[in-house]
PDB file of C-alpha atoms in Angstrom:
ATOM      1  CA  UNK A   1     -10.137   1.189  -9.902  1.00  0.00           C
ATOM      2  CA  UNK A   2      -7.628   2.957 -12.140  1.00  0.00           C
ATOM      3  CA  UNK A   3      -4.242   1.164 -11.970  1.00  0.00           C
ATOM      4  CA  UNK A   4      -2.405   4.421 -12.708  1.00  0.00           C
ATOM      5  CA  UNK A   5      -4.005   6.017  -9.639  1.00  0.00           C
ATOM      6  CA  UNK A   6      -2.848   3.124  -7.441  1.00  0.00           C
ATOM      7  CA  UNK A   7       0.663   3.311  -8.933  1.00  0.00           C
ATOM      8  CA  UNK A   8       0.770   7.048  -8.261  1.00  0.00           C
ATOM      9  CA  UNK A   9      -0.103   6.524  -4.589  1.00  0.00           C
ATOM     10  CA  UNK A  10       2.455   3.703  -4.338  1.00  0.00           C
ATOM     11  CA  UNK A  11       5.172   5.808  -5.962  1.00  0.00           C
ATOM     12  CA  UNK A  12       4.453   8.727  -3.625  1.00  0.00           C
ATOM     13  CA  UNK A  13       4.738   6.394  -0.625  1.00  0.00           C
ATOM     14  CA  UNK A  14       7.998   4.886  -1.886  1.00  0.00           C
ATOM     15  CA  UNK A  15       9.473   8.344  -2.573  1.00  0.00           C
ATOM     16  CA  UNK A  16       8.483   9.548   0.913  1.00  0.00           C
ATOM     17  CA  UNK A  17       9.695   6.399   2.674  1.00  0.00           C
ATOM     18  CA  UNK A  18       6.162   5.595   3.829  1.00  0.00           C
ATOM     19  CA  UNK A  19       4.795   2.050   4.022  1.00  0.00           C
ATOM     20  CA  UNK A  20       2.368   1.108   1.240  1.00  0.00           C
ATOM     21  CA  UNK A  21      -0.221  -1.648   1.644  1.00  0.00           C
ATOM     22  CA  UNK A  22      -2.394  -2.560  -1.337  1.00  0.00           C
ATOM     23  CA  UNK A  23      -5.304  -4.632  -0.087  1.00  0.00           C
ATOM     24  CA  UNK A  24      -7.188  -5.476  -3.286  1.00  0.00           C
ATOM     25  CA  UNK A  25      -8.603  -4.301  -6.573  1.00  0.00           C
ATOM     26  CA  UNK A  26     -12.163  -3.053  -6.379  1.00  0.00           C
ATOM     27  CA  UNK A  27     -15.062  -4.781  -8.033  1.00  0.00           C
ATOM     28  CA  UNK A  28     -17.560  -7.521  -7.448  1.00  0.00           C
ATOM     29  CA  UNK A  29     -15.156 -10.419  -8.180  1.00  0.00           C
ATOM     30  CA  UNK A  30     -12.350  -9.621  -5.778  1.00  0.00           C
ATOM     31  CA  UNK A  31     -11.032 -13.206  -5.714  1.00  0.00           C
ATOM     32  CA  UNK A  32     -10.556 -13.115  -9.479  1.00  0.00           C
ATOM     33  CA  UNK A  33      -8.980  -9.662  -9.658  1.00  0.00           C
ATOM     34  CA  UNK A  34      -6.666 -10.369  -6.713  1.00  0.00           C
ATOM     35  CA  UNK A  35      -4.286  -7.960  -5.046  1.00  0.00           C
ATOM     36  CA  UNK A  36      -1.177  -8.036  -7.248  1.00  0.00           C
ATOM     37  CA  UNK A  37       0.128  -4.688  -8.487  1.00  0.00           C
ATOM     38  CA  UNK A  38       2.869  -4.731 -11.128  1.00  0.00           C
ATOM     39  CA  UNK A  39       3.805  -8.343 -10.494  1.00  0.00           C
ATOM     40  CA  UNK A  40       3.915  -8.339  -6.699  1.00  0.00           C
ATOM     41  CA  UNK A  41       1.868  -7.836  -3.572  1.00  0.00           C
ATOM     42  CA  UNK A  42       2.444  -4.784  -1.399  1.00  0.00           C
ATOM     43  CA  UNK A  43       2.101  -5.732   2.265  1.00  0.00           C
ATOM     44  CA  UNK A  44       4.106  -3.036   3.996  1.00  0.00           C
ATOM     45  CA  UNK A  45       2.792  -1.724   7.296  1.00  0.00           C
ATOM     46  CA  UNK A  46       4.044   1.256   9.292  1.00  0.00           C
ATOM     47  CA  UNK A  47       6.455   0.456  12.086  1.00  0.00           C
ATOM     48  CA  UNK A  48       5.713   1.559  15.613  1.00  0.00           C
ATOM     49  CA  UNK A  49       8.113   4.086  17.066  1.00  0.00           C
ATOM     50  CA  UNK A  50       9.156   4.116  20.685  1.00  0.00           C
ATOM     51  CA  UNK A  51       7.210   6.701  22.686  1.00  0.00           C
ATOM     52  CA  UNK A  52       8.984   9.893  23.670  1.00  0.00           C
ATOM     53  CA  UNK A  53       8.946  10.409  27.424  1.00  0.00           C
ATOM     54  CA  UNK A  54       9.305  14.003  28.531  1.00  0.00           C
ATOM     55  CA  UNK A  55      10.812  14.483  31.973  1.00  0.00           C
TER      56      UNK A  55
END
Protein backbone atom coordinates (compact mmCIF):
# COMPACT_ATOMS: atom_id res chain seq x y z
CA UNK A 1 0.00 0.00 0.00
CA UNK A 2 1.36 3.42 -0.92
CA UNK A 3 1.89 5.51 2.25
CA UNK A 4 1.30 8.74 0.31
CA UNK A 5 -2.15 7.47 -0.72
CA UNK A 6 -3.04 6.73 2.90
CA UNK A 7 -1.76 10.15 4.00
CA UNK A 8 -3.83 11.82 1.29
CA UNK A 9 -7.01 10.10 2.51
CA UNK A 10 -6.14 10.98 6.12
CA UNK A 11 -5.48 14.62 5.24
CA UNK A 12 -8.77 14.87 3.34
CA UNK A 13 -10.62 13.46 6.36
CA UNK A 14 -8.88 15.85 8.76
CA UNK A 15 -9.60 18.84 6.49
CA UNK A 16 -13.28 17.85 6.21
CA UNK A 17 -13.68 17.12 9.93
CA UNK A 18 -14.41 13.46 9.21
CA UNK A 19 -13.20 10.62 11.43
CA UNK A 20 -10.27 8.63 10.04
CA UNK A 21 -9.56 5.04 11.09
CA UNK A 22 -6.45 3.33 9.73
CA UNK A 23 -6.78 -0.39 10.37
CA UNK A 24 -3.50 -1.78 9.03
CA UNK A 25 -0.93 -1.83 6.27
CA UNK A 26 -1.58 -4.39 3.57
CA UNK A 27 0.63 -7.37 2.96
CA UNK A 28 1.16 -10.90 4.10
CA UNK A 29 2.96 -9.99 7.37
CA UNK A 30 0.43 -7.66 8.94
CA UNK A 31 1.77 -8.17 12.48
CA UNK A 32 5.20 -6.97 11.37
CA UNK A 33 4.01 -4.00 9.33
CA UNK A 34 1.56 -2.89 12.04
CA UNK A 35 -0.92 -0.05 11.86
CA UNK A 36 1.13 3.04 12.72
CA UNK A 37 0.96 5.95 10.28
CA UNK A 38 3.40 8.83 10.78
CA UNK A 39 4.22 7.87 14.35
CA UNK A 40 0.72 7.22 15.68
CA UNK A 41 -2.34 5.06 15.32
CA UNK A 42 -5.54 6.52 13.89
CA UNK A 43 -8.54 5.07 15.72
CA UNK A 44 -11.19 7.70 15.14
CA UNK A 45 -14.74 6.51 14.55
CA UNK A 46 -17.74 8.57 13.46
CA UNK A 47 -20.01 9.74 16.24
CA UNK A 48 -23.69 8.91 16.18
CA UNK A 49 -26.02 11.86 15.84
CA UNK A 50 -29.37 12.07 17.56
CA UNK A 51 -32.21 11.16 15.20
CA UNK A 52 -34.37 13.97 13.86
CA UNK A 53 -38.03 13.43 14.69
CA UNK A 54 -40.45 15.17 12.37
CA UNK A 55 -43.81 16.02 13.90
